[in-house]
């Protein structure tokens, strides 16, 4: 059996062994050469040990069939295999022994070509891990919008000046300081006069912080929760419990991806009906245990595919709207990117609605609006201005309650700064609701949405003026009890008690008639 080489070994071993050898840098031909070299060493060692005993032990091979012959056969077969597999090397080498020596196995068990492959793998691994180190230059990892390119060019020039000054030992600190002040001033001027279309581009920026970026940086503890209890876990809508400064909240938010692969997994931040049912499940859980809810809106809209409609997309959104108005715990909602249509409103019926400075909120995307009204998506800029989707317009209309400022250059240029501002705004808003009773929380939420709705007065000789709400203010308040209603209830209860007592004593046979009379009068 020692001299028999199984077919699997002759071809390089099993599939698992092949994978292991491939990871070690061995090819099939190199493996055969290594076997030849090992067999040759074993033959030499056997010859140096002296001849075998002349007598034959029980079970030993017969004369002429000893290990020397088996080793020779193995060497000869291996050489033939190598010659057939690698004819080019056999032709180039002058001697077969030279070919074996070139690929002798060293103490680590690798051939010379295997060591080269290993060094290449090390270089590749180092270059791959280089991407996970802290970014030295932010401009290398940030996508530049068209109006941001002058800012990036100026930042790059400042970096080049610093680098040249360090290499030559020249002090240019005053010039660098002047360039940095100019860059800061230019950035401030650029972002202070952004058009609505440019703000929409900032809200859709691929490097803008997502829901998971925000929640992992503002919470002290965070545990993600999964599933809608109906067989599916929508990755585009993330839920979980976390704490901020010792206060426990239920976090619910729409999640986008960073690249194409992540966006496909997250469905580009467009939840399916299963996602909204998952959100409703955890909102009910929070309401049951008295945990306040914070929602983060960042979606172009609910998924409008055929499968979503078959699963009841409209019903899932409508159910969320109805249920959110009945929750007894405070609900805070923050628009961190773009909030589109009912997909945003399905988790946005809150006691207080906040929006980040460069976020947008709309009933339909400007591209869809332009396609409907002008039959062309090229009119998206005009549609953006007409829809009034920016944070300033929304607060003027009374839809949003507060604007959260962003660092200079928007949140994608300084995410850490935006996290701190967002956290502070959330805790200040929580202070306004933490002492309210359950009934006050529900009435405040109801009144907020009943007040929504304004019309524009635009006289020919004056500016645009937003009128008072169309809805009557009295409709948003709790109706007062009619005069004498509570006293009537009290009288009725006392009369019923007297009637029951008289019936027990048997003194007044007309007690039931008297009770019916009182009920009819009331």
Coordinates of C-alpha atoms in Angstrom, one line a residue:
X1 CA 0.0 0.0 0.0
X2 CA 3.0 2.3 0.6
X3 CA 3.9 2.2 -3.1
X4 CA 0.4 2.8 -4.4
X5 CA -0.4 6.4 -5.2
X6 CA -4.2 7.0 -5.2
X7 CA -5.6 8.9 -8.1
X8 CA -6.7 11.7 -5.9
X9 CA -3.2 12.2 -4.6
X10 CA -1.7 11.9 -8.0
X11 CA -4.0 14.7 -9.2
X12 CA -3.2 16.9 -6.2
X13 CA -5.5 15.7 -3.4
X14 CA -9.1 16.3 -2.5
X15 CA -10.9 19.5 -3.1
X16 CA -10.2 20.8 0.4
X17 CA -6.5 20.0 0.0
X18 CA -6.4 21.8 -3.3
X19 CA -7.9 24.9 -1.7
X20 CA -5.4 24.7 1.1
X21 CA -2.5 24.3 -1.4
X22 CA -3.8 27.1 -3.5
X23 CA -3.9 29.4 -0.4
X24 CA -0.2 28.4 0.3
X25 CA 0.8 29.4 -3.2
X26 CA 1.3 25.9 -4.6
X27 CA 0.2 25.1 -8.1
X28 CA -0.3 21.5 -9.3
X29 CA 3.0 21.3 -11.1
X30 CA 5.0 22.8 -8.2
X31 CA 3.3 20.3 -5.8
X32 CA 4.5 17.5 -8.0
X33 CA 8.0 18.8 -8.1
X34 CA 8.0 19.1 -4.3
X35 CA 6.9 15.5 -4.1
X36 CA 9.7 14.4 -6.4
X37 CA 12.2 16.3 -4.3
X38 CA 10.9 14.7 -1.1
X39 CA 11.0 11.3 -2.6
X40 CA 14.6 11.8 -3.8
X41 CA 15.7 12.8 -0.3
X42 CA 14.0 9.7 1.2
X43 CA 15.9 7.5 -1.3
X44 CA 19.2 9.1 -0.4
X45 CA 18.5 8.7 3.3
X46 CA 17.5 5.0 2.8
X47 CA 20.8 4.3 0.9
X48 CA 22.9 5.9 3.5
X49 CA 21.3 3.8 6.2
X50 CA 22.8 0.6 4.7
X51 CA 21.4 -2.5 3.0
X52 CA 18.3 -4.2 4.3
X53 CA 18.4 -7.4 6.4
X54 CA 18.9 -10.5 4.3
X55 CA 16.2 -12.5 6.0
X56 CA 12.6 -11.7 5.3
X57 CA 10.3 -11.0 8.2
X58 CA 6.6 -12.0 8.3
X59 CA 4.5 -9.6 6.3
X60 CA 7.6 -7.9 4.8
X61 CA 7.7 -7.3 1.0
X62 CA 9.4 -9.9 -1.1
X63 CA 12.8 -9.4 -2.7
X64 CA 12.8 -6.8 -5.4
X65 CA 9.7 -5.2 -4.0
X66 CA 11.2 -3.2 -1.1
X67 CA 10.8 0.5 -0.3
X68 CA 13.8 1.4 -2.6
X69 CA 12.0 0.1 -5.6
X70 CA 8.8 1.7 -4.7
X71 CA 10.6 5.0 -4.1
X72 CA 12.3 4.7 -7.5
X73 CA 9.0 4.1 -9.2
X74 CA 7.4 7.0 -7.4
X75 CA 10.3 9.3 -8.4
X76 CA 10.1 8.1 -12.0
X77 CA 6.3 8.6 -12.2
X78 CA 6.6 12.0 -10.6
X79 CA 9.2 13.2 -13.1
X80 CA 7.1 11.9 -16.0
X81 CA 4.1 13.8 -14.5
X82 CA 6.1 17.0 -14.1
X83 CA 7.5 16.7 -17.7
X84 CA 4.0 16.3 -19.0
X85 CA 2.6 19.1 -17.0
X86 CA 5.4 21.6 -17.4
X87 CA 7.2 21.0 -20.7
X88 CA 8.5 24.5 -21.0
X89 CA 10.6 24.3 -17.8
X90 CA 12.0 20.8 -18.8
X91 CA 13.2 22.2 -22.1
X92 CA 14.8 25.3 -20.6
X93 CA 16.7 23.4 -17.9
X94 CA 19.8 21.6 -19.0
X95 CA 19.5 18.9 -16.3
X96 CA 16.6 17.4 -14.5
X97 CA 18.4 17.7 -11.2
X98 CA 18.8 21.5 -11.8
X99 CA 15.1 21.7 -12.2
X100 CA 14.5 19.9 -8.9
X101 CA 17.1 22.0 -7.1
X102 CA 15.5 25.2 -8.2
X103 CA 12.2 24.2 -6.5
X104 CA 13.6 22.5 -3.4
X105 CA 11.3 22.9 -0.4
X106 CA 12.8 25.1 2.3
X107 CA 12.3 24.7 6.0
X108 CA 9.0 26.6 5.9
X109 CA 7.6 24.1 3.4
X110 CA 7.3 26.6 0.5
X111 CA 9.0 26.6 -2.9
X112 CA 10.8 29.6 -4.4
X113 CA 7.8 30.5 -6.6
X114 CA 5.5 30.0 -3.5
X115 CA 7.5 32.5 -1.6
X116 CA 7.1 35.0 -4.4
X117 CA 3.4 34.4 -4.4
X118 CA 3.3 34.8 -0.7
X119 CA 5.1 38.2 -0.8
X120 CA 2.6 39.3 -3.5
X121 CA -0.3 38.4 -1.2
X122 CA 1.3 40.3 1.7
X123 CA 1.6 43.4 -0.5
X124 CA -2.0 43.1 -1.7
X125 CA -3.2 42.6 1.9
X126 CA -1.3 45.7 3.0
X127 CA -2.8 47.8 0.2
X128 CA -6.3 46.5 1.0
X129 CA -6.0 47.3 4.7
X130 CA -4.7 50.8 3.8
X131 CA -8.2 51.7 2.9
X132 CA -9.3 51.1 6.5
X133 CA -6.8 53.5 8.1
X134 CA -7.9 57.0 9.1
X135 CA -8.3 59.2 6.1
X136 CA -5.4 61.7 5.8
X137 CA -7.1 63.9 3.3
X138 CA -10.9 64.2 3.5
X139 CA -11.1 65.2 -0.1
X140 CA -10.0 61.7 -1.1
X141 CA -13.0 60.1 0.5
X142 CA -15.7 62.7 -0.2
X143 CA -17.8 63.1 -3.4
X144 CA -17.7 66.7 -4.7
X145 CA -20.9 68.2 -5.9
X146 CA -20.6 70.6 -8.9
X147 CA -20.8 73.8 -6.8
X148 CA -18.3 72.3 -4.3
X149 CA -15.5 71.8 -6.8
X150 CA -13.9 75.3 -6.3
X151 CA -13.8 74.6 -2.5
X152 CA -12.1 71.3 -3.1
X153 CA -9.6 72.8 -5.4
X154 CA -8.7 75.5 -2.8
X155 CA -8.4 72.9 0.0
X156 CA -6.1 70.8 -2.3
X157 CA -3.9 73.8 -3.0
X158 CA -3.6 74.5 0.7
X159 CA -2.4 70.9 1.3
X160 CA 0.1 71.2 -1.5
X161 CA 1.6 74.4 -0.1
X162 CA 2.0 72.9 3.4
X163 CA 3.6 69.8 1.9
X164 CA 6.1 71.8 -0.2
X165 CA 6.9 74.0 2.8
X166 CA 7.6 71.0 5.1
X167 CA 9.9 69.4 2.5
X168 CA 11.9 72.6 1.9
X169 CA 11.8 73.8 5.5
X170 CA 10.2 77.1 4.6
X171 CA 7.8 78.9 7.0
X172 CA 4.6 79.9 5.1
X173 CA 2.3 79.8 8.1
X174 CA 1.0 83.3 7.4
X175 CA 0.2 82.5 3.8
X176 CA -1.5 79.2 4.8
X177 CA -3.5 81.0 7.4
X178 CA -4.7 83.5 4.8
X179 CA -5.7 80.8 2.4
X180 CA -7.6 78.9 5.1
X181 CA -9.5 82.1 6.0
X182 CA -10.3 82.6 2.4
X183 CA -11.5 79.0 2.0
X184 CA -13.7 79.3 5.1
X185 CA -15.2 82.5 3.8
X186 CA -15.8 81.0 0.4
X187 CA -17.5 78.0 1.9
X188 CA -19.7 80.2 4.1
X189 CA -20.8 82.2 1.0
X190 CA -21.4 79.1 -1.1
X191 CA -23.7 77.4 1.5
X192 CA -25.5 80.5 2.6
X193 CA -26.9 81.1 -0.9
X194 CA -27.7 77.6 -2.1
X195 CA -30.7 77.2 -4.4
X196 CA -33.4 74.7 -3.6
X197 CA -32.0 72.3 -6.2
X198 CA -28.6 72.5 -4.7
X199 CA -30.0 71.8 -1.3
X200 CA -31.7 68.7 -2.7
X201 CA -28.3 67.6 -4.0
X202 CA -26.8 68.1 -0.6
X203 CA -29.6 66.1 1.0
X204 CA -28.9 63.2 -1.4
X205 CA -25.1 63.4 -1.0
X206 CA -23.7 59.8 -0.9
X207 CA -21.4 60.8 2.1
X208 CA -24.2 62.3 4.1
X209 CA -24.7 60.5 7.5
X210 CA -27.3 57.8 7.5
X211 CA -29.6 56.6 10.3
X212 CA -27.1 54.0 11.6
X213 CA -24.3 56.6 11.5
X214 CA -26.4 58.9 13.6
X215 CA -27.8 56.4 16.1
X216 CA -24.4 54.8 16.8
X217 CA -22.8 58.2 17.5
X218 CA -25.5 59.8 19.7
X219 CA -26.5 56.8 21.8
X220 CA -24.7 55.4 24.9
X221 CA -26.1 51.9 24.3
X222 CA -27.8 50.5 21.2
X223 CA -29.5 47.2 20.4
X224 CA -31.0 46.6 17.0
X225 CA -34.3 44.7 16.8
X226 CA -35.5 42.7 13.8
X227 CA -38.6 41.2 12.2
X228 CA -42.2 42.1 11.6
X229 CA -43.5 38.8 13.2
X230 CA -44.9 38.0 9.7
X231 CA -41.9 36.3 8.2
X232 CA -39.7 39.1 6.9
X233 CA -37.1 41.7 8.1
X234 CA -36.9 44.7 5.9
X235 CA -33.3 46.0 5.9
X236 CA -34.4 49.4 4.6
X237 CA -36.1 50.3 7.9
X238 CA -34.1 49.7 11.0
X239 CA -35.5 49.6 14.6
X240 CA -33.8 49.3 18.0
X241 CA -33.6 50.4 21.6
X242 CA -31.0 52.8 22.8
X243 CA -30.2 55.3 25.6
X244 CA -29.0 58.9 25.5
X245 CA -27.8 60.4 28.8
X246 CA -29.6 57.7 30.8
X247 CA -33.0 58.1 28.9
X248 CA -34.2 55.1 27.0
X249 CA -35.8 55.6 23.5
X250 CA -37.1 53.5 20.7
X251 CA -35.3 54.4 17.6
X252 CA -36.8 53.9 14.2
X253 CA -35.3 55.1 10.9
X254 CA -34.9 54.5 7.2
X255 CA -31.5 53.4 6.1
X256 CA -29.7 54.0 2.8
X257 CA -26.5 52.5 1.5
X258 CA -23.1 53.9 0.8
X259 CA -22.5 52.2 -2.5
X260 CA -24.4 50.2 -5.1
X261 CA -24.1 46.9 -3.2
X262 CA -25.4 48.4 0.0
X263 CA -28.1 50.4 -1.7
X264 CA -29.4 47.2 -3.4
X265 CA -29.4 45.5 0.0
X266 CA -31.3 48.4 1.6
X267 CA -33.5 48.9 -1.4
X268 CA -32.2 52.5 -1.8
X269 CA -33.9 53.4 1.5
X270 CA -37.4 52.6 0.2
X271 CA -39.3 50.5 2.8
X272 CA -41.7 47.7 1.8
X273 CA -45.0 47.0 3.6
X274 CA -43.1 44.6 5.8
X275 CA -40.8 47.4 6.9
X276 CA -43.7 49.6 8.0
X277 CA -45.3 46.7 9.8
X278 CA -42.0 46.1 11.6
X279 CA -41.9 49.8 12.6
X280 CA -45.5 49.6 13.9
X281 CA -44.7 46.5 15.9
X282 CA -41.9 48.2 17.8
X283 CA -43.9 51.4 18.2
X284 CA -46.6 49.4 19.9
X285 CA -44.0 47.8 22.0
X286 CA -42.7 51.2 23.1
X287 CA -46.2 52.4 23.8
X288 CA -46.9 49.4 25.9
X289 CA -43.8 49.9 28.1
X290 CA -43.8 53.7 28.2
X291 CA -40.7 54.2 26.0
X292 CA -40.6 57.5 24.0
X293 CA -40.1 57.1 20.3
X294 CA -37.6 58.9 18.0
X295 CA -37.9 58.4 14.3
X296 CA -35.4 59.4 11.6
X297 CA -36.7 60.1 8.1
X298 CA -34.4 59.5 5.1
X299 CA -36.2 58.1 2.1
X300 CA -37.2 59.1 -1.4
X301 CA -40.5 57.4 -0.8
X302 CA -42.1 54.1 0.0
X303 CA -41.3 51.3 -2.5
X304 CA -43.8 51.4 -5.3
X305 CA -43.0 48.0 -7.0
X306 CA -45.6 45.5 -8.0
X307 CA -44.8 43.2 -5.1
X308 CA -45.1 46.0 -2.6
X309 CA -48.6 46.8 -3.9
X310 CA -49.6 43.2 -3.7
X311 CA -48.5 43.1 -0.1
X312 CA -50.6 46.1 0.8
X313 CA -48.3 49.2 0.8
X314 CA -51.1 51.7 1.1
X315 CA -52.8 49.8 3.9
X316 CA -49.6 49.5 5.8
X317 CA -48.9 53.3 5.6
X318 CA -52.5 54.1 6.5
X319 CA -52.4 51.8 9.5
X320 CA -49.3 53.5 10.8
X321 CA -50.9 56.9 10.4
X322 CA -53.9 55.9 12.4
X323 CA -52.0 54.1 15.2
X324 CA -49.4 56.8 15.7
X325 CA -52.1 59.3 16.7
X326 CA -53.3 57.0 19.5
X327 CA -49.9 56.4 21.2
X328 CA -49.6 57.7 24.7
X329 CA -45.8 58.2 24.6
X330 CA -44.1 61.3 23.1
X331 CA -42.9 60.9 19.5
X332 CA -40.1 63.0 18.0
X333 CA -39.3 62.9 14.3
X334 CA -36.1 64.2 12.6
X335 CA -35.6 64.5 8.8
X336 CA -31.9 63.8 8.3
X337 CA -31.9 63.6 4.5
X338 CA -34.8 63.6 2.2
X339 CA -38.4 62.8 3.3
X340 CA -40.6 61.8 0.4
X341 CA -44.4 61.3 0.3
X342 CA -46.3 58.8 2.5
X343 CA -43.1 56.8 3.0
X344 CA -41.8 59.6 5.2
X345 CA -45.1 60.4 6.9
X346 CA -45.7 56.7 7.9
X347 CA -43.1 57.2 10.7
X348 CA -43.4 61.0 10.9
X349 CA -46.7 61.6 12.8
X350 CA -44.9 63.1 15.8
X351 CA -45.4 65.6 18.6
X352 CA -42.5 67.6 17.3
X353 CA -41.0 67.5 13.9
X354 CA -37.4 68.6 13.4
X355 CA -35.4 68.9 10.2
X356 CA -31.7 69.3 9.5
X357 CA -30.6 72.5 7.8
X358 CA -29.9 71.0 4.4
X359 CA -32.6 68.3 4.4
X360 CA -35.7 68.3 2.3
X361 CA -39.3 67.2 2.7
X362 CA -41.8 66.8 -0.1
X363 CA -45.0 65.2 -1.2
X364 CA -43.4 64.1 -4.5
X365 CA -39.9 64.2 -5.8
X366 CA -39.1 67.3 -8.0
X367 CA -38.3 64.9 -10.9
X368 CA -41.7 63.2 -10.6
X369 CA -43.4 66.6 -10.3
X370 CA -41.7 67.9 -13.4
X371 CA -42.6 64.8 -15.4
X372 CA -46.3 65.2 -14.4
X373 CA -46.7 69.0 -14.8
X374 CA -44.2 69.8 -17.7
X375 CA -43.9 66.3 -19.2
X376 CA -40.1 66.7 -18.8
X377 CA -37.6 65.9 -16.0
X378 CA -35.5 68.8 -17.2
X379 CA -37.9 71.2 -15.3
X380 CA -36.9 69.6 -11.9
X381 CA -35.3 72.9 -10.8
X382 CA -38.5 74.9 -11.3
X383 CA -40.4 72.1 -9.6
X384 CA -38.1 72.2 -6.6
X385 CA -38.7 75.9 -6.1
X386 CA -42.5 75.5 -6.5
X387 CA -42.8 72.7 -4.1
X388 CA -41.1 74.6 -1.2
X389 CA -39.2 71.7 0.1
X390 CA -36.4 73.4 2.0
X391 CA -36.1 73.6 5.8
X392 CA -36.8 77.4 5.8
X393 CA -40.0 77.0 3.7
X394 CA -41.3 74.2 5.8
X395 CA -40.9 76.1 9.1
X396 CA -42.6 79.1 7.5
X397 CA -45.5 76.9 6.5
X398 CA -45.7 75.5 10.1
X399 CA -45.0 71.9 8.9
X400 CA -41.7 71.7 10.7
X401 CA -41.2 72.9 14.2
X402 CA -37.5 73.4 14.4
X403 CA -34.4 73.5 12.1
X404 CA -31.3 71.7 13.4
X405 CA -28.2 73.7 12.1
X406 CA -25.4 71.8 10.4
X407 CA -21.6 72.5 10.4
X408 CA -20.1 74.8 7.8
X409 CA -20.0 72.7 4.6
X410 CA -23.0 70.5 5.6
X411 CA -23.1 67.3 7.5
X412 CA -21.2 65.2 5.0
X413 CA -18.1 67.4 5.5
X414 CA -18.2 67.3 9.3
X415 CA -20.3 64.4 10.5
X416 CA -19.1 64.5 14.1
X417 CA -20.2 68.1 14.5
X418 CA -23.6 67.4 13.0
X419 CA -24.1 64.5 15.5
X420 CA -23.5 66.7 18.5
X421 CA -25.9 69.4 17.2
X422 CA -28.6 66.7 16.5
X423 CA -28.2 65.1 19.9
X424 CA -28.5 68.5 21.7
X425 CA -31.6 69.4 19.7
X426 CA -33.2 66.0 20.5
X427 CA -32.6 66.3 24.2
X428 CA -33.9 69.9 24.3
X429 CA -37.1 68.7 22.6
X430 CA -37.4 65.7 25.0
X431 CA -37.4 68.2 27.9
X432 CA -40.5 69.8 26.6
X433 CA -42.5 66.5 26.7
X434 CA -41.1 64.4 29.5
X435 CA -43.4 66.0 32.1
X436 CA -46.6 65.8 30.1
X437 CA -49.3 63.3 31.0
X438 CA -50.4 60.7 28.5
X439 CA -53.6 62.5 27.6
X440 CA -51.7 65.8 27.1
X441 CA -49.3 64.1 24.8
X442 CA -52.1 62.7 22.6
X443 CA -54.0 66.0 22.5
X444 CA -50.9 68.0 21.6
X445 CA -50.1 65.6 18.7
X446 CA -53.7 65.8 17.5
X447 CA -53.8 69.6 17.7
X448 CA -50.5 70.0 15.8
X449 CA -51.7 68.2 12.7
X450 CA -55.2 69.9 12.8
X451 CA -53.4 73.2 12.6
X452 CA -51.6 72.3 9.4
X453 CA -52.8 74.0 6.3
X454 CA -52.2 77.6 5.0
X455 CA -53.0 79.5 1.9
X456 CA -50.9 82.3 0.3
X457 CA -52.1 85.8 -0.3
X458 CA -50.1 87.4 -3.1
X459 CA -51.3 91.0 -3.8
X460 CA -49.9 92.6 -6.9
X461 CA -48.1 95.4 -5.0
X462 CA -46.8 93.4 -2.1
X463 CA -44.8 90.4 -1.0
X464 CA -46.1 86.9 -0.5
X465 CA -47.9 86.5 2.8
X466 CA -48.9 83.3 4.5
X467 CA -52.4 83.6 6.0
X468 CA -53.7 82.2 9.2
X469 CA -54.6 78.5 9.2
X470 CA -57.7 77.6 7.2
X471 CA -58.8 75.3 10.0
X472 CA -60.6 76.9 12.9
X473 CA -58.5 77.2 16.0
X474 CA -61.4 76.0 18.2
X475 CA -61.4 72.7 16.3
X476 CA -57.9 71.8 17.6
X477 CA -58.8 72.3 21.3
X478 CA -60.5 69.8 23.6
X479 CA -64.3 70.6 23.6
X480 CA -65.7 71.9 26.8
X481 CA -68.3 69.9 28.6
X482 CA -71.9 71.2 28.2
X483 CA -73.2 73.2 31.1
X484 CA -74.8 71.0 33.8
X485 CA -73.7 67.7 32.2
X486 CA -71.4 66.6 35.0
X487 CA -74.1 67.6 37.6
X488 CA -76.7 65.6 35.7
X489 CA -74.5 62.5 35.8
X490 CA -74.1 62.9 39.5
X491 CA -77.9 63.3 40.0
X492 CA -78.6 60.3 37.9
X493 CA -76.3 58.1 40.0
X494 CA -77.8 59.3 43.3
X495 CA -81.3 58.8 42.0
X496 CA -80.5 55.2 40.8
X497 CA -79.0 54.5 44.2
X498 CA -82.2 55.7 46.0
X499 CA -84.4 53.7 43.7
X500 CA -82.5 50.5 44.3
X501 CA -82.7 51.1 48.1
X502 CA -86.5 51.7 48.0
X503 CA -87.0 48.6 45.9
X504 CA -85.1 46.5 48.5
X505 CA -87.3 48.0 51.3
X506 CA -90.5 47.6 49.2
X507 CA -91.7 51.0 50.1
X508 CA -92.1 52.5 46.6
X509 CA -93.7 50.3 43.9
X510 CA -93.3 53.0 41.2
X511 CA -89.4 53.1 41.6
X512 CA -88.7 51.7 38.1
X513 CA -91.1 54.2 36.5
X514 CA -89.4 57.1 38.3
X515 CA -85.9 55.9 37.1
X516 CA -87.1 55.7 33.5
X517 CA -88.4 59.2 33.8
X518 CA -85.1 60.5 35.1
X519 CA -83.3 58.7 32.2
X520 CA -85.5 60.2 29.6
X521 CA -85.2 63.7 31.0
X522 CA -81.4 63.4 31.0

